[in-house]
GROMACS .gro file of C-alpha atoms in nm:
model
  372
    1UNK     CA    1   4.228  -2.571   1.996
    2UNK     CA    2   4.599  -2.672   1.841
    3UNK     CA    3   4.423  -2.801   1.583
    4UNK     CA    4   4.216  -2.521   1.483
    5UNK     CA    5   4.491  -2.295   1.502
    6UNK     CA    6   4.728  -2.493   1.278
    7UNK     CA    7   4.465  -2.655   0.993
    8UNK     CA    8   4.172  -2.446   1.017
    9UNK     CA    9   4.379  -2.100   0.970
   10UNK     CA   10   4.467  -2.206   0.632
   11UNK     CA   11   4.131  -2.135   0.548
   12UNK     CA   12   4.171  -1.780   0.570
   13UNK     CA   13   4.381  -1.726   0.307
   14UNK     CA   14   4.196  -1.730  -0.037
   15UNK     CA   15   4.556  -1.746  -0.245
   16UNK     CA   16   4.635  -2.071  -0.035
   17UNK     CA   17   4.280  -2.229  -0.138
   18UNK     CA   18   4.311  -2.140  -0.501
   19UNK     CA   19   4.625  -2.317  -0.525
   20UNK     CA   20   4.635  -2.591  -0.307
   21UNK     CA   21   4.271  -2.684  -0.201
   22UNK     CA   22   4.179  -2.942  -0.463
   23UNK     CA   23   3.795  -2.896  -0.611
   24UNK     CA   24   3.679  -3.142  -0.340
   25UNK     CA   25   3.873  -3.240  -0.042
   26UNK     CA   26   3.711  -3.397   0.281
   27UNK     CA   27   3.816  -3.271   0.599
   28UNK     CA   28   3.711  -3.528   0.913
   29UNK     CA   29   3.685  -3.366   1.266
   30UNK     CA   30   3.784  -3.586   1.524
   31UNK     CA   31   3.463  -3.588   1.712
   32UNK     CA   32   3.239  -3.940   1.730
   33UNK     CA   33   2.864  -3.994   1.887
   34UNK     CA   34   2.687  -4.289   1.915
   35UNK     CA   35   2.394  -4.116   1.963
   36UNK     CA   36   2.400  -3.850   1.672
   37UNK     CA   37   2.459  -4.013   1.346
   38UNK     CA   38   2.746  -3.802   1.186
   39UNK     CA   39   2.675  -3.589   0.863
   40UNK     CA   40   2.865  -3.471   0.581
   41UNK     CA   41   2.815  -3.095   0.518
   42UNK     CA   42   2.911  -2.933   0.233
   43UNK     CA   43   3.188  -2.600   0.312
   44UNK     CA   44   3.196  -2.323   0.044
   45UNK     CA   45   3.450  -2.044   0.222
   46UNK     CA   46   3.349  -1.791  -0.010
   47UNK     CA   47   3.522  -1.469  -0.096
   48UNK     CA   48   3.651  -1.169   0.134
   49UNK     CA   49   3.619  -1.227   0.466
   50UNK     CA   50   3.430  -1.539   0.381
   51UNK     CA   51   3.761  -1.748   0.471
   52UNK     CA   52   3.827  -1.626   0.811
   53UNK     CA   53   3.437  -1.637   0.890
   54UNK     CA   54   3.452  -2.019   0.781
   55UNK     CA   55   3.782  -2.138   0.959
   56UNK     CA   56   3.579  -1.951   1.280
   57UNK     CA   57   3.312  -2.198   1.245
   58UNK     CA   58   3.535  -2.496   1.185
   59UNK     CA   59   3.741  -2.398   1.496
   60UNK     CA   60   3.414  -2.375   1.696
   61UNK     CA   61   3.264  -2.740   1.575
   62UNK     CA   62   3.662  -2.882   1.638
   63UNK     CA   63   3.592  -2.774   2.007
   64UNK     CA   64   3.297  -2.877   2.025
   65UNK     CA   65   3.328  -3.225   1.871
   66UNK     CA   66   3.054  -3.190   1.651
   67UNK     CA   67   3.001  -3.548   1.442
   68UNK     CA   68   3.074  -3.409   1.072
   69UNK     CA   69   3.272  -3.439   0.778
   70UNK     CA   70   3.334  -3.163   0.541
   71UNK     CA   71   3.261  -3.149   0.182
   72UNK     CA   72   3.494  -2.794   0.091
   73UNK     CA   73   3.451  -2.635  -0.234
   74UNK     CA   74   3.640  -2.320  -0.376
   75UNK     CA   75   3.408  -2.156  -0.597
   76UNK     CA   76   3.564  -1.878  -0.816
   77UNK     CA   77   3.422  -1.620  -0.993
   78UNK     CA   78   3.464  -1.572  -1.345
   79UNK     CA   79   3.513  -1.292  -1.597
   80UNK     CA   80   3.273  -1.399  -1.858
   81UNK     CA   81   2.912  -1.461  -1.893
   82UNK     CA   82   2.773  -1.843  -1.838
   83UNK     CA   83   2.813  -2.113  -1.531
   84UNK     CA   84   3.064  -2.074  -1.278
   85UNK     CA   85   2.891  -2.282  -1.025
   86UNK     CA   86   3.007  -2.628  -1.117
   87UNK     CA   87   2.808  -2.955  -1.093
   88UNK     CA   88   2.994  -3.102  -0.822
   89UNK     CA   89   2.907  -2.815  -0.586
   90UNK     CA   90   2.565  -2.883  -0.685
   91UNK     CA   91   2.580  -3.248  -0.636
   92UNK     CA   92   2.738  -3.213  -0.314
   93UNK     CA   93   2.452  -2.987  -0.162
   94UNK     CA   94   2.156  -3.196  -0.320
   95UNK     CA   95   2.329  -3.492  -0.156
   96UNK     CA   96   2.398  -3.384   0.189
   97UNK     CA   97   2.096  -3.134   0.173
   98UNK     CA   98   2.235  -2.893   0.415
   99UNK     CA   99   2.586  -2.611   0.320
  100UNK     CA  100   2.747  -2.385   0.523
  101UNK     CA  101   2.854  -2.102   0.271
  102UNK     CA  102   3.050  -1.744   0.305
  103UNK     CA  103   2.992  -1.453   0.130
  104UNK     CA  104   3.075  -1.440  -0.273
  105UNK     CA  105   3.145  -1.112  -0.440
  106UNK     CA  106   2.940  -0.996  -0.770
  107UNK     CA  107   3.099  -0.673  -0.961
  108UNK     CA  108   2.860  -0.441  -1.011
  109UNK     CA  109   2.780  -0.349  -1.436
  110UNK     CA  110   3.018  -0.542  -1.557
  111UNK     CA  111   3.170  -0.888  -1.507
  112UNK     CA  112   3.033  -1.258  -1.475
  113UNK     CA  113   2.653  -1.305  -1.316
  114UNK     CA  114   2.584  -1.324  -0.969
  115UNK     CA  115   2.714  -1.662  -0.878
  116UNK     CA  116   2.441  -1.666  -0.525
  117UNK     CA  117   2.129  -1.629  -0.787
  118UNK     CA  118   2.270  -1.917  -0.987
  119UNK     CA  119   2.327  -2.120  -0.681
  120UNK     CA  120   1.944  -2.003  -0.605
  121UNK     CA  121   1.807  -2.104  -0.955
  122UNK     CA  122   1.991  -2.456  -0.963
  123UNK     CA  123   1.878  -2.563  -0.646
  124UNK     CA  124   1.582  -2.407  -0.687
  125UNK     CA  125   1.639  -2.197  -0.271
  126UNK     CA  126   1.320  -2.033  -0.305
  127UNK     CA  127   1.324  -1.890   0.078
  128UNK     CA  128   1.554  -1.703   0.252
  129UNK     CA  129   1.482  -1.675   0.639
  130UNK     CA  130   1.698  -1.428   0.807
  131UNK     CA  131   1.643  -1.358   1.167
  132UNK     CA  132   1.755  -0.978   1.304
  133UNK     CA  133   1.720  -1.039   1.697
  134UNK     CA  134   1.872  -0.801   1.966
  135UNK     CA  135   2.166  -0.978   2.126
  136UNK     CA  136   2.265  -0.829   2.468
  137UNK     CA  137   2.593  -0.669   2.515
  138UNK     CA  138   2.543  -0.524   2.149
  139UNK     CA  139   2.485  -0.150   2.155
  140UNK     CA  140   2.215  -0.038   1.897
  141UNK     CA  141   2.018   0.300   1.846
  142UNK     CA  142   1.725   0.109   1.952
  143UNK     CA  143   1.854  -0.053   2.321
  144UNK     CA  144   1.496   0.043   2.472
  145UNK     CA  145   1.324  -0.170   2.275
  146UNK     CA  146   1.378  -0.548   2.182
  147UNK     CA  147   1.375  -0.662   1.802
  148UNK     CA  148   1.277  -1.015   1.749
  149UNK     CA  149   1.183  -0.977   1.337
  150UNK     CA  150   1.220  -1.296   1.080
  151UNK     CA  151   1.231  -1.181   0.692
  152UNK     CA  152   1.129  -1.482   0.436
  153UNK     CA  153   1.266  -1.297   0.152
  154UNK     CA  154   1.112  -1.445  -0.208
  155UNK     CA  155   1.398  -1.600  -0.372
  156UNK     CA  156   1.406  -1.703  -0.714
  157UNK     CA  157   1.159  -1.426  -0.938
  158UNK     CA  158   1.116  -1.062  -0.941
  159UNK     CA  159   1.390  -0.826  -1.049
  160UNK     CA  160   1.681  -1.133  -0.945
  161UNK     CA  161   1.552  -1.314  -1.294
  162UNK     CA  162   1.847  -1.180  -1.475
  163UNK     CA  163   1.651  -1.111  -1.798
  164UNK     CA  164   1.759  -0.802  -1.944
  165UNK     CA  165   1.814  -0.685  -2.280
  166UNK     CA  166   1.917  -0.392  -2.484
  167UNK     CA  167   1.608  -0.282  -2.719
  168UNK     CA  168   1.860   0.018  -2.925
  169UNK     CA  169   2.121   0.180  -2.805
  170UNK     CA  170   2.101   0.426  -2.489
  171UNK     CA  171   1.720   0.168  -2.415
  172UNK     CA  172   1.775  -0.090  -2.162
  173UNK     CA  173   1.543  -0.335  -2.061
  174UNK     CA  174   1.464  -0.538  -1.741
  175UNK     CA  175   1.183  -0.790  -1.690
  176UNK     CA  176   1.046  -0.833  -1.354
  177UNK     CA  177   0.881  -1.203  -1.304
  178UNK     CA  178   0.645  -1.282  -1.051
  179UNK     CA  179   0.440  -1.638  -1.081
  180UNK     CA  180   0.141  -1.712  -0.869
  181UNK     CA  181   0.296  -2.049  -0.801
  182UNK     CA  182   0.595  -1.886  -0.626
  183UNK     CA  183   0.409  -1.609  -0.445
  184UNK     CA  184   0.183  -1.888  -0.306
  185UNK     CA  185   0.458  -2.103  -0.181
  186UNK     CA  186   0.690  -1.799  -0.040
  187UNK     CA  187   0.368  -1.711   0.147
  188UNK     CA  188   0.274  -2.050   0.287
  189UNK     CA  189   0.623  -2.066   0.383
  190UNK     CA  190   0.609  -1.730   0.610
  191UNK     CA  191   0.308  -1.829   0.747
  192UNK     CA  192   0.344  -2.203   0.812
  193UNK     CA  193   0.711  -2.074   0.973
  194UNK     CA  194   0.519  -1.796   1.166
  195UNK     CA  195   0.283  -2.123   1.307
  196UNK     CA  196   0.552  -2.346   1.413
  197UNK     CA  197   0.739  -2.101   1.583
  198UNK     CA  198   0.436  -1.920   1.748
  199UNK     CA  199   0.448  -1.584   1.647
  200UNK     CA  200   0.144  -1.326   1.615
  201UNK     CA  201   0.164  -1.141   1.291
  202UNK     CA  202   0.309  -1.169   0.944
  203UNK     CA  203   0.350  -0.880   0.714
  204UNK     CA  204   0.340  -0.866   0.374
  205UNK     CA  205   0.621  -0.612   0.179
  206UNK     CA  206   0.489  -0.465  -0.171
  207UNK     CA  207   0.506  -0.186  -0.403
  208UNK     CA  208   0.147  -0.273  -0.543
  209UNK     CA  209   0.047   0.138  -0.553
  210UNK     CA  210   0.275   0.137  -0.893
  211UNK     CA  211   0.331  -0.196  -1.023
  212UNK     CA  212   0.017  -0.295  -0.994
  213UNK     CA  213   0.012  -0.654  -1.153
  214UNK     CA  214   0.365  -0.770  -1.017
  215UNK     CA  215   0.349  -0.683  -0.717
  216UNK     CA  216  -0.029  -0.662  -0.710
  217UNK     CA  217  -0.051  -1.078  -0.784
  218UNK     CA  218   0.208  -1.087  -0.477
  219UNK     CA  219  -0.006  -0.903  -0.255
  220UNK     CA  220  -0.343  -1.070  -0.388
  221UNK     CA  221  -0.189  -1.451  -0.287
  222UNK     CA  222  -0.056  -1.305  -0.009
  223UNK     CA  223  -0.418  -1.211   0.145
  224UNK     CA  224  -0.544  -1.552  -0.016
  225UNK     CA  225  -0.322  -1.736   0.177
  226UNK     CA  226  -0.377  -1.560   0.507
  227UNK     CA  227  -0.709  -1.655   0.535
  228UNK     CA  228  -0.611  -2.059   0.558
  229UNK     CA  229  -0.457  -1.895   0.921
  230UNK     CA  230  -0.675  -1.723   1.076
  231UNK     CA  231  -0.499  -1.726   1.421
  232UNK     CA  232  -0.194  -1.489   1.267
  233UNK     CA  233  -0.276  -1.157   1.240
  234UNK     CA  234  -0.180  -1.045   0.897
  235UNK     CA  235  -0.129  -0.701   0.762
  236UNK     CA  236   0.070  -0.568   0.444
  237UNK     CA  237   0.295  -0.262   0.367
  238UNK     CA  238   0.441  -0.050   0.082
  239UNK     CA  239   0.819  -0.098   0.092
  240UNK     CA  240   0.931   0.286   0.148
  241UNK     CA  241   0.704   0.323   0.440
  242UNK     CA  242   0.815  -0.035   0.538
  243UNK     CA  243   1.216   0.102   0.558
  244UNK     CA  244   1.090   0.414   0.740
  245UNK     CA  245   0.897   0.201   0.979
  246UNK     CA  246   1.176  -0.037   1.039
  247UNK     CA  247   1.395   0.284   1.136
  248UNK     CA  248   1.128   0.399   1.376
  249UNK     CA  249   0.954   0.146   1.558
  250UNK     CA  250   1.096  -0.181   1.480
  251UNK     CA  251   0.967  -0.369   1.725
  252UNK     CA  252   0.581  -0.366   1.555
  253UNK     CA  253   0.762  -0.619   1.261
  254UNK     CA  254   0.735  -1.030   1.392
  255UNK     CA  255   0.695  -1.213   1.057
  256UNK     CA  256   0.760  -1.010   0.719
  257UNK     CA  257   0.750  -1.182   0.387
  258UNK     CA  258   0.883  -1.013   0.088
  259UNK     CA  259   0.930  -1.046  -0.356
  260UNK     CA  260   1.304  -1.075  -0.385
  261UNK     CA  261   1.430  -0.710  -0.436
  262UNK     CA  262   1.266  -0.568  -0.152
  263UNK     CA  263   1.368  -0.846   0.101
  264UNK     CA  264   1.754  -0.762   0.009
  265UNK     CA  265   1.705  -0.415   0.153
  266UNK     CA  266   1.468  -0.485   0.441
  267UNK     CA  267   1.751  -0.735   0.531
  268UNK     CA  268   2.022  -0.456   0.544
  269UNK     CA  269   1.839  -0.247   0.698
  270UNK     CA  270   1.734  -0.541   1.019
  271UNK     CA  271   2.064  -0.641   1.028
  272UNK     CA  272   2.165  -0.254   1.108
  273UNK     CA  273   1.905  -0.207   1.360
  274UNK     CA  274   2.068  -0.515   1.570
  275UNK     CA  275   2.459  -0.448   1.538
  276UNK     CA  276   2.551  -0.465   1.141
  277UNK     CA  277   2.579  -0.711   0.897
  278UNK     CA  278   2.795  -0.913   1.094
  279UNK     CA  279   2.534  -1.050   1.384
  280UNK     CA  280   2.257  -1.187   1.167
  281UNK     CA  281   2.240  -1.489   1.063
  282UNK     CA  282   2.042  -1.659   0.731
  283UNK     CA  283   2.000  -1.939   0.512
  284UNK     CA  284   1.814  -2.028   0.194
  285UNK     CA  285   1.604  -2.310   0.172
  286UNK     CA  286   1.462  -2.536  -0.115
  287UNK     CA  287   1.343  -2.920  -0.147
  288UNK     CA  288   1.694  -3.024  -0.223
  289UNK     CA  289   1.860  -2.882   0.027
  290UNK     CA  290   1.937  -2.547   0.238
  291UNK     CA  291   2.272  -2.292   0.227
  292UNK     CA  292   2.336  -2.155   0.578
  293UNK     CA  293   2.480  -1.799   0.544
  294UNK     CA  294   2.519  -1.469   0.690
  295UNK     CA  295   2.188  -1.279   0.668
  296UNK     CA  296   2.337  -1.007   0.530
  297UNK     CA  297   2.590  -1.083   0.228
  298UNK     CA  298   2.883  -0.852   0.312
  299UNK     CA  299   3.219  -0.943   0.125
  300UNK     CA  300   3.351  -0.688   0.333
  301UNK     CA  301   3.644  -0.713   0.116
  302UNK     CA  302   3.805  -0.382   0.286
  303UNK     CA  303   3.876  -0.581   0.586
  304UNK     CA  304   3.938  -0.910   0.462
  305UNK     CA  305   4.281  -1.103   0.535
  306UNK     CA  306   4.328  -0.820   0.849
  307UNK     CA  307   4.160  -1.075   1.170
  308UNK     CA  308   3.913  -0.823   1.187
  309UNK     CA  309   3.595  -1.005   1.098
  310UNK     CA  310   3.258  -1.125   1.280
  311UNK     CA  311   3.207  -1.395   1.298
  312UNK     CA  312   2.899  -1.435   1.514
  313UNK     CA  313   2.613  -1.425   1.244
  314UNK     CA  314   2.784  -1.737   1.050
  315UNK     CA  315   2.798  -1.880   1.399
  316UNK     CA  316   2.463  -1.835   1.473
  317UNK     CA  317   2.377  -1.990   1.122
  318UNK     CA  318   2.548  -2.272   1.192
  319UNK     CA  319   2.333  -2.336   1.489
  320UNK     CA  320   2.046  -2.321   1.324
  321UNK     CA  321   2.190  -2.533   1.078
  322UNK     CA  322   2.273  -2.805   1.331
  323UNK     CA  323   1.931  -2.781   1.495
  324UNK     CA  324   1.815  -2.869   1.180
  325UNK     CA  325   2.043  -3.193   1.110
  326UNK     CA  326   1.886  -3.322   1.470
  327UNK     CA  327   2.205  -3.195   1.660
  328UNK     CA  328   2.033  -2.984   1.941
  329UNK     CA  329   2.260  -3.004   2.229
  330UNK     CA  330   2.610  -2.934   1.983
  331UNK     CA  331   2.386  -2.608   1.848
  332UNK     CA  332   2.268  -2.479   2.216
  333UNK     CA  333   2.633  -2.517   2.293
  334UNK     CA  334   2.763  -2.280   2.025
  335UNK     CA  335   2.548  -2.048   2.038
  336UNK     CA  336   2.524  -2.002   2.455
  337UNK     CA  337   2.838  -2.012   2.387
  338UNK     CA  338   2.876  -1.672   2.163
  339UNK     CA  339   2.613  -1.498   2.374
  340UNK     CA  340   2.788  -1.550   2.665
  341UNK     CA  341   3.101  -1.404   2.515
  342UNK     CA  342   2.915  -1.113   2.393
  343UNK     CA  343   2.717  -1.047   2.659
  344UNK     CA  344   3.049  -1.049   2.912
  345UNK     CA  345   3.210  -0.769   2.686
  346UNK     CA  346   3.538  -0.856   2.754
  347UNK     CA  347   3.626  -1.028   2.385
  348UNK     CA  348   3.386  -0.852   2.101
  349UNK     CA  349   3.509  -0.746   1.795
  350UNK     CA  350   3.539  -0.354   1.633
  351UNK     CA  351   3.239  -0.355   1.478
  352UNK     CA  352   3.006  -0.457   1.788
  353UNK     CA  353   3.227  -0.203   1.990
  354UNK     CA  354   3.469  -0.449   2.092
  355UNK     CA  355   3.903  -0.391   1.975
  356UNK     CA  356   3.929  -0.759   1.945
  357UNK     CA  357   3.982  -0.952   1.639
  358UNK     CA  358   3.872  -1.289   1.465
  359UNK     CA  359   4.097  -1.502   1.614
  360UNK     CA  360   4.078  -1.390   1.991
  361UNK     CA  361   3.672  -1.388   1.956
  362UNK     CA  362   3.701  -1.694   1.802
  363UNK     CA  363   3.947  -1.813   2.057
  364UNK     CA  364   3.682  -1.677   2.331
  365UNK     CA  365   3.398  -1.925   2.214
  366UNK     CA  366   3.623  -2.220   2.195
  367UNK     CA  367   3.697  -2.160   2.572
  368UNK     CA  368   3.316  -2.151   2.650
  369UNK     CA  369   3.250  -2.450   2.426
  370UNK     CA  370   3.524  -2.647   2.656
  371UNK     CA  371   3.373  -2.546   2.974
  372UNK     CA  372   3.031  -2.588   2.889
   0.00000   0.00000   0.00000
């Protein structure tokens, strides 16, 4: 806990990284297994809260002795066009195939590219999973019913391609990109994920009414590929009637698989429906590797620096992440660990109706990671 409190709060401040965090430094809990072979991880803390969210986690795996070594990489954004992910950070994630990553902030019409689709396109993170699950003790407009929904969001194509041009002045154009090849593996993905974890139904998100040969190829693989599982019930959706439905009766959505655009807003909108963008957690996946992230990719820059951020959905994403590395027992630990915090109501923080803030939550988990 000491140690958390005195290296791992260092993390929070993005000043402090920018000028003393060198472009790779290694940080080495103290934890050792000789059953779980340790792994190196690569950190990226990110931007706005994405610091505090981070140390959070770090705290939490300190506690709980989890066998890793950290990779940690600053990644700034720039003011012009062209790369501003570097190599190394690339190298780093291909090599120890798994990240744990905090938000990053894009300005909107001006400014450098987004630096999460370039991270996509290097990497080539064509799926990103987010699961929006009721967690008890959070207060949401829809308590009567449970919400258990998992969006594979499309990750690489569609409007994210970043191909736009000016054709005369006041004339803007955008191209939207969608491949067979891509549709067919974002859909094998949802459903082959729907298989393994037993679930009953996948739907398929479109706007194939208007743009017909987009979204229409989407929707055509989509159906294609359903038929190879005959066991999931499949059914599709236009995306307006999908938000409406998602406000209404959420609970009919199990398995949804979307183009890119549309899986950005579905996520907001099934991160809302469970307790904010705060609670969910997400990662995005590729053959060389997979990011572990928030589901929804707040900056929440308002609040940033002020120990009032959640960190539960990074949490939760580290879990997963851990589950995936082979390390069951450390990931049921954390994450028991945050429900039962949650759940007992006494340490939440403002935004899941709690007046408690990073740290104490934070400090709250550690406790239950002890005991456990």
């Amino acid at each position: 806990i000491t140690f958390y409190i005195t290296m791992f709060a260092s993390l929070r401040a993005p000043l402090f990284l920018r000028r003393a965090l060198p472009a790779t430094r290694y940080i080495r809990s103290f934890a050792s297994s000789a059953k779980v072979e340790r792994k190196r991880i690569t950190l990226i803390p990110g931007d706005g809260i994405g610091p505090e969210i981070t140390s959070s986690v770090l705290g939490v795996f300190q506690a709980a002795q989890v066998p890793v070594d950290w990779e940690v990489f600053d990644v700034h954004q720039g003011t012009e066009s062209g790369k501003q992910v570097g190599q190394d950070v690339i190298a780093s994630i291909s090599r120890n195939h798994a990240a744990l990553k905090g938000p990053w902030f894009t300005n909107s019409g001006i400014g450098a590219p987004s630096r999460n689709t370039e991270l996509r396109k290097a990497l080539d993170l064509y799926a990103h999973v987010i699961r929006c699950k009721s967690t008890p003790g959070i207060k949401t407009r829809h308590d009567d019913v449970p919400i258990d929904m998992i969006i594979v969001r499309e990750n690489t194509q569609g409007e994210y391609t970043g191909l736009e041009q000016t054709l005369t002045p006041g004339v803007v154009q955008s191209l939207k990109v969608v491949t067979r090849e891509a549709s067919e593996r974002i859909a094998r993905f949802a459903f082959e994920l729907a298989q393994n974890e037993g679930r009953k139904k996948v739907t398929a998100i479109h706007k194939a009414n208007i743009q017909k040969q987009t979204d229409g190829l989407f929707l055509e693989v989509c159906r294609q590929i359903a038929k190879e599982y005959p066991h999931i019930q499949f059914n599709d959706m236009i995306i307006d009637n999908c938000c409406m439905q998602l406000v209404m009766k959420p609970q009919q959505f199990d398995v949804m698989v979307t183009p890119n655009l549309y899986g950005n807003l579905v996520t907001n909108v099934g991160a809302a429906l469970v307790g904010g963008p705060g609670v969910c957690p997400g990662v995005s996946s590729g053959m060389r590797g997979a990011v572990y992230e928030m589901g929804a990719h707040h900056v929440a820059a308002d609040i940033a620096g002020q120990d009032k951020a959640n960190p539960t959905g990074l949490l939760f994403s580290s879990a997963y992440m851990l589950r995936s590395l082979g390390m069951d027992e450390y990931a049921n630990k954390i994450e028991s660990a945050v429900r039962s915090v949650i759940s007992e109501g006494k340490t939440r923080t403002a935004d899941i109706g709690g007046a408690s803030g990073t740290k104490a939550f934070t400090q709250a988990v550690i406790e239950k990671v002890v005991k456990a």
